[in-house]
Amino acid sequence: MVEVSNKMTVMPGLRKIYGRPQSLKDVRTHYCPGCGHGIIHRLLCEVIDELDIQGRTIGVSPVGCSVFAFDYINIDFADSLHGRAPAVATGIKRSQPDKIVFTYQGDGDLAAIGLAEIVHAAVRSEKITTIFVNNANYGMTGGQMAPTTLIGQKTTTTPFGRDHRECGYPLRIAELLATVEGVVYLCREAVDTSARVIQAKKSIKTAFERQMAGDGFSLVEILSPCPSGWGMPPIKAREWLRENMMPQYKLGKFKDTREG
Amino acid sequence: MQREVIIAGFGGQGVLLIGQLIAYSGMLEGKAVTWLPSYGPEIRGGTCHVIVIVSDRRIGSPYVTQPAAIIVMNRPSLDKFEDRLNSGGILLINSSLTDRLPERKDIRVIAIPATDLAHKLGNSRVANLVMLGGYLGATEVVGLPTMLQALQEVFPEDKHHLLPLNKKALEVGMSYLTEP
Amino acid sequence: MAAIMAGCRKYFAYPITPQNEIPEYMAAHMPEVGGVFLQAESELAAINMVYGAAAAGERAMTSTSGPGYSLMLEGISGIARAELPVVLVLVMRGGPGIGSLENAQLDYFSATKGGGHGGYRNIVLAASSVQELFDLTQLAFELADYYRVLVMLLVDGILGQIMEPIEIMPFSNGKTRSLPAKTWALTGTGRQRPQNIISTMLMREDETYQWHQRMAVKYQKIQAEEVRYDSYCLEDARIAVVAYGMTSRVAETAIDECREQGLPVGLIRPISLFPFPYQFISQYTHRIEGFLVTEVSMGQMVEDVRLAVNGRSEVSFVGRGGGLLSHQEITRGIRELWLKLATK
Ligand SMILES: Cc1ncc(C[n+]2csc(CCOP(=O)(O)OP(=O)(O)O)c2C)c(N)n1
Ligand code: SF4
Ligand SMILES: [Mg+2]
């Protein structure tokens, strides 16, 4: 990610129209070039700024590449053991009900080892929001298969491509959670083009607003490129996401209790 | 006789590979060898390094704090490891990517513009092999024929078309010492 | 690779650094021998898959590190109760919680003193080189089958990362023991035999008492017959460094250095951590005046050495909470102990 500094002075006569959100720290990222996590962090920060909730938002980071989310997002944060973020967030929200609490989780964290926790947070309709980053593999540990890995996709633990007879089928989290009554707002977005980035931000904002209104559990799944784990350059990764992930993981809104 | 070397550089500069080649050659010559990479929070970006030992006898600690030789592929590695070199040791520097020379006077410094030399060969990625050539020339830790055999065996089949280039880089590094 | 050579055909695990090389190797090579590699959805699942495969009579194993091991403890406790032969590789990492990926020897207590609930023991083996790890992996399957216990290979982080040449040979420990047939395994009665039940309960009257009585006998047999250790320069030593795993090799370098300066120092290296070589250590207390225990921890095995020495000699400790212990640190510890003994 290119470093964008807010310290840049705006020249007289020019209007500043794009800068770093206030809640995004001015530090260098540890994410790989072309990684989706950086974009999603930024969107979160923009939403936090626009809703003016920096001072009363608490984040829970997962185990995964985004474990250091608190190094970038300048709000209170807890990290959690692998997959347990929704349980930790439950504890926080039940202790601080007037705060806005969210979890930020990868697909290994949420859909594999933490599936029980996310389903039951949804079942209880915890008043928390989950940002679910689906990059079809375990980025942090070196590109192993995740539950979301596509059929035929090569990873370090599926060297011959994922074979459904051995490893089953890709798990569609948004579709799965749509069956849970406790979910109030649920959609799947992607961050491969600027139009979709803008759409993803809208959804994150709505999810937070629904939590703030006290409605219940909201989740935004985001398809996100992982050039390192997929072993391809950033531009190619975006194309791969469009051509391979999107047919499997349809974008759109899966549930909104306000729309009935 | 035991020889230790620390090789350090950016991830992706082929630091681990040349370490592996030294260890593999030592093994081919019937010596005891260890290859210990750095790992941990340094995985993404940053510097990485590997400690290689080649010895005539059983190796105790694979971790050396003050080796007899250090190969640095870039400036951050020079800053990090310069002080650790044993007095009288050899410091090989990729001078293409370091904008300073060591300050210590009690060591032998060999500066090779490896990235530039590799570039001239048509691929800057073989800078690691140029440095390895320099190290072999300076220490004779293993023979060149053994190293060539190691190259052959360590490179997977589908990379064998790169062997001539890598051999050339090795030779360029070796001869740089005698005819800079 | 050693596991496959030892006839392991069922491997279940969940990715965790620093042991990802094992599942990645298994993913590529298990199919070649018709075995099963399965990436579980968590360590909780992985250890229970191992439980199932072992119950079905297979040579099964898993591998993990820190946080994954903590999750597995429930299953490990169950496996101990059900007396299933299982091999588990635990590559240690730094600190509690998510901790770090630093080299460490912090899981000694948890590995050797139970870890999970219920008062069970596992055989715990620690290698100090890749070759030995290779050999012990094969031994582990034999011991597991022979005693019907879980055998743990406790591996330091750097042993998980280092490369050294090894000789790939079927392991032989001199004794060829005939392994009991797994008549207890769940293979279907075929209407030929009474049902087999593998259970982790002890609910029936007196069952808890009976089980612990029986285990006491088994664990005593293991303590009598399976103690393994190694030594270096011990013949004329007056100080002994006690270290296991990779740390023992760092200690060897320190010992060489001290020997050059005339200090009579040697090494005792426990290979089996349970059973611990109490006897071997205590027989030296008449001659060895000081024991220096060194570990990459703030002091765990040192407690067992104190038990063995039982106050008859000096015991001191050099360690660090994580990272790489240098031979200079150990040399310093030896010198300090030597001075202390001299002034006594
Ligand atoms: C109990 C436990 N098991 C395994 C790990 C190792 N581990 C760290 S990150 C990770 C996978 C993360 O993948 P994902 O959630 O998809 O996040 P990404 O890095 O792809 O963003 C695993 C398995 C751990 N820390 N704890
Ligand atoms: S490994 Fe993948 S998810 Fe992790 S930082 Fe790199 S690109 Fe992002
Ligand atoms: Mg992921």
mmCIF file of N, CA and C in Angstrom, chain A residues 20-67:
data_model
loop_
_atom_site.group_PDB
_atom_site.id
_atom_site.type_symbol
_atom_site.label_atom_id
_atom_site.label_comp_id
_atom_site.label_asym_id
_atom_site.label_seq_id
_atom_site.Cartn_x
_atom_site.Cartn_y
_atom_site.Cartn_z
ATOM 1 N N ARG A 20 -5.940 10.732 4.801
ATOM 2 C CA ARG A 20 -5.995 9.593 5.690
ATOM 3 C C ARG A 20 -7.092 9.821 6.731
ATOM 4 N N PRO A 21 -7.954 8.833 6.952
ATOM 5 C CA PRO A 21 -8.960 9.011 8.010
ATOM 6 C C PRO A 21 -8.260 9.228 9.345
ATOM 7 N N GLN A 22 -8.940 9.945 10.203
ATOM 8 C CA GLN A 22 -8.334 10.297 11.482
ATOM 9 C C GLN A 22 -8.003 9.066 12.328
ATOM 10 N N SER A 23 -8.863 8.057 12.276
ATOM 11 C CA SER A 23 -8.620 6.896 13.126
ATOM 12 C C SER A 23 -7.636 5.903 12.517
ATOM 13 N N LEU A 24 -7.140 6.197 11.328
ATOM 14 C CA LEU A 24 -6.120 5.329 10.720
ATOM 15 C C LEU A 24 -4.750 5.901 11.060
ATOM 16 N N LYS A 25 -3.917 5.100 11.695
ATOM 17 C CA LYS A 25 -2.617 5.630 12.117
ATOM 18 C C LYS A 25 -1.702 5.857 10.933
ATOM 19 N N ASP A 26 -0.807 6.815 11.095
ATOM 20 C CA ASP A 26 0.129 7.163 10.034
ATOM 21 C C ASP A 26 1.389 6.313 10.171
ATOM 22 N N VAL A 27 1.255 5.040 9.845
ATOM 23 C CA VAL A 27 2.403 4.137 9.973
ATOM 24 C C VAL A 27 2.515 3.299 8.710
ATOM 25 N N ARG A 28 3.657 2.686 8.552
ATOM 26 C CA ARG A 28 3.886 1.834 7.391
ATOM 27 C C ARG A 28 3.222 0.477 7.631
ATOM 28 N N THR A 29 2.617 -0.078 6.597
ATOM 29 C CA THR A 29 1.888 -1.334 6.766
ATOM 30 C C THR A 29 2.819 -2.550 6.683
ATOM 31 N N HIS A 30 2.444 -3.624 7.352
ATOM 32 C CA HIS A 30 3.228 -4.860 7.232
ATOM 33 C C HIS A 30 2.608 -5.798 6.201
ATOM 34 N N TYR A 31 1.463 -5.396 5.658
ATOM 35 C CA TYR A 31 0.801 -6.274 4.691
ATOM 36 C C TYR A 31 1.575 -6.314 3.377
ATOM 37 N N CYS A 32 1.406 -7.411 2.657
ATOM 38 C CA CYS A 32 2.088 -7.560 1.372
ATOM 39 C C CYS A 32 1.502 -6.576 0.355
ATOM 40 N N PRO A 33 2.265 -6.260 -0.682
ATOM 41 C CA PRO A 33 1.720 -5.397 -1.729
ATOM 42 C C PRO A 33 0.476 -6.061 -2.347
ATOM 43 N N GLY A 34 -0.574 -5.267 -2.518
ATOM 44 C CA GLY A 34 -1.778 -5.786 -3.162
ATOM 45 C C GLY A 34 -2.717 -6.532 -2.239
ATOM 46 N N CYS A 35 -2.411 -6.550 -0.953
ATOM 47 C CA CYS A 35 -3.268 -7.253 0.012
ATOM 48 C C CYS A 35 -4.553 -6.463 0.262
ATOM 49 N N GLY A 36 -5.657 -7.172 0.457
ATOM 50 C CA GLY A 36 -6.930 -6.496 0.695
ATOM 51 C C GLY A 36 -7.094 -5.962 2.112
ATOM 52 N N HIS A 37 -6.348 -6.495 3.063
ATOM 53 C CA HIS A 37 -6.533 -6.076 4.453
ATOM 54 C C HIS A 37 -6.377 -4.565 4.627
ATOM 55 N N GLY A 38 -5.361 -3.990 3.949
ATOM 56 C CA GLY A 38 -5.089 -2.562 4.096
ATOM 57 C C GLY A 38 -6.293 -1.728 3.666
ATOM 58 N N ILE A 39 -6.890 -2.115 2.524
ATOM 59 C CA ILE A 39 -8.061 -1.379 2.019
ATOM 60 C C ILE A 39 -9.196 -1.471 3.031
ATOM 61 N N ILE A 40 -9.413 -2.656 3.538
ATOM 62 C CA ILE A 40 -10.546 -2.869 4.444
ATOM 63 C C ILE A 40 -10.332 -2.109 5.760
ATOM 64 N N HIS A 41 -9.092 -2.065 6.223
ATOM 65 C CA HIS A 41 -8.794 -1.261 7.420
ATOM 66 C C HIS A 41 -9.203 0.191 7.183
ATOM 67 N N ARG A 42 -8.820 0.670 6.005
ATOM 68 C CA ARG A 42 -9.102 2.062 5.688
ATOM 69 C C ARG A 42 -10.608 2.319 5.667
ATOM 70 N N LEU A 43 -11.347 1.392 5.042
ATOM 71 C CA LEU A 43 -12.801 1.557 4.984
ATOM 72 C C LEU A 43 -13.386 1.618 6.387
ATOM 73 N N LEU A 44 -12.906 0.722 7.233
ATOM 74 C CA LEU A 44 -13.386 0.703 8.615
ATOM 75 C C LEU A 44 -13.159 2.051 9.277
ATOM 76 N N CYS A 45 -11.963 2.581 9.069
ATOM 77 C CA CYS A 45 -11.616 3.848 9.710
ATOM 78 C C CYS A 45 -12.476 4.981 9.166
ATOM 79 N N GLU A 46 -12.714 4.964 7.870
ATOM 80 C CA GLU A 46 -13.574 6.009 7.298
ATOM 81 C C GLU A 46 -14.959 5.947 7.924
ATOM 82 N N VAL A 47 -15.478 4.737 8.061
ATOM 83 C CA VAL A 47 -16.811 4.566 8.651
ATOM 84 C C VAL A 47 -16.808 5.044 10.103
ATOM 85 N N ILE A 48 -15.775 4.665 10.834
ATOM 86 C CA ILE A 48 -15.684 5.071 12.244
ATOM 87 C C ILE A 48 -15.648 6.598 12.351
ATOM 88 N N ASP A 49 -14.895 7.219 11.449
ATOM 89 C CA ASP A 49 -14.824 8.688 11.454
ATOM 90 C C ASP A 49 -16.179 9.307 11.098
ATOM 91 N N GLU A 50 -16.782 8.784 10.036
ATOM 92 C CA GLU A 50 -18.053 9.374 9.581
ATOM 93 C C GLU A 50 -19.154 9.233 10.628
ATOM 94 N N LEU A 51 -19.137 8.124 11.337
ATOM 95 C CA LEU A 51 -20.146 7.931 12.388
ATOM 96 C C LEU A 51 -19.720 8.616 13.682
ATOM 97 N N ASP A 52 -18.483 9.138 13.664
ATOM 98 C CA ASP A 52 -17.925 9.827 14.815
ATOM 99 C C ASP A 52 -17.958 8.953 16.080
ATOM 100 N N ILE A 53 -17.436 7.741 15.951
ATOM 101 C CA ILE A 53 -17.491 6.808 17.084
ATOM 102 C C ILE A 53 -16.101 6.320 17.495
ATOM 103 N N GLN A 54 -15.053 7.055 17.083
ATOM 104 C CA GLN A 54 -13.691 6.588 17.379
ATOM 105 C C GLN A 54 -13.497 6.350 18.875
ATOM 106 N N GLY A 55 -14.097 7.242 19.669
ATOM 107 C CA GLY A 55 -13.883 7.164 21.105
ATOM 108 C C GLY A 55 -14.693 6.092 21.806
ATOM 109 N N ARG A 56 -15.662 5.502 21.109
ATOM 110 C CA ARG A 56 -16.465 4.509 21.807
ATOM 111 C C ARG A 56 -16.637 3.222 21.001
ATOM 112 N N THR A 57 -15.599 2.956 20.189
ATOM 113 C CA THR A 57 -15.606 1.702 19.447
ATOM 114 C C THR A 57 -14.489 0.809 19.972
ATOM 115 N N ILE A 58 -14.793 -0.477 20.107
ATOM 116 C CA ILE A 58 -13.782 -1.431 20.581
ATOM 117 C C ILE A 58 -13.676 -2.552 19.557
ATOM 118 N N GLY A 59 -12.451 -2.822 19.111
ATOM 119 C CA GLY A 59 -12.240 -3.857 18.102
ATOM 120 C C GLY A 59 -11.675 -5.127 18.725
ATOM 121 N N VAL A 60 -11.936 -6.252 18.063
ATOM 122 C CA VAL A 60 -11.319 -7.516 18.468
ATOM 123 C C VAL A 60 -10.632 -8.088 17.236
ATOM 124 N N SER A 61 -9.318 -8.250 17.300
ATOM 125 C CA SER A 61 -8.592 -8.766 16.142
ATOM 126 C C SER A 61 -8.398 -10.267 16.303
ATOM 127 N N PRO A 62 -8.182 -10.962 15.198
ATOM 128 C CA PRO A 62 -8.153 -12.419 15.205
ATOM 129 C C PRO A 62 -6.719 -12.914 15.270
ATOM 130 N N VAL A 63 -6.538 -14.206 15.050
ATOM 131 C CA VAL A 63 -5.223 -14.718 14.696
ATOM 132 C C VAL A 63 -5.232 -14.903 13.186
ATOM 133 N N GLY A 64 -4.292 -14.276 12.529
ATOM 134 C CA GLY A 64 -4.225 -14.244 11.077
ATOM 135 C C GLY A 64 -3.374 -13.044 10.716
ATOM 136 N N CYS A 65 -3.253 -12.736 9.428
ATOM 137 C CA CYS A 65 -2.401 -11.613 9.042
ATOM 138 C C CYS A 65 -2.852 -10.322 9.713
ATOM 139 N N SER A 66 -4.140 -10.212 10.020
ATOM 140 C CA SER A 66 -4.649 -8.959 10.574
ATOM 141 C C SER A 66 -4.580 -8.922 12.104
ATOM 142 N N VAL A 67 -3.781 -9.821 12.685
ATOM 143 C CA VAL A 67 -3.660 -9.846 14.145
ATOM 144 C C VAL A 67 -3.182 -8.509 14.701
#
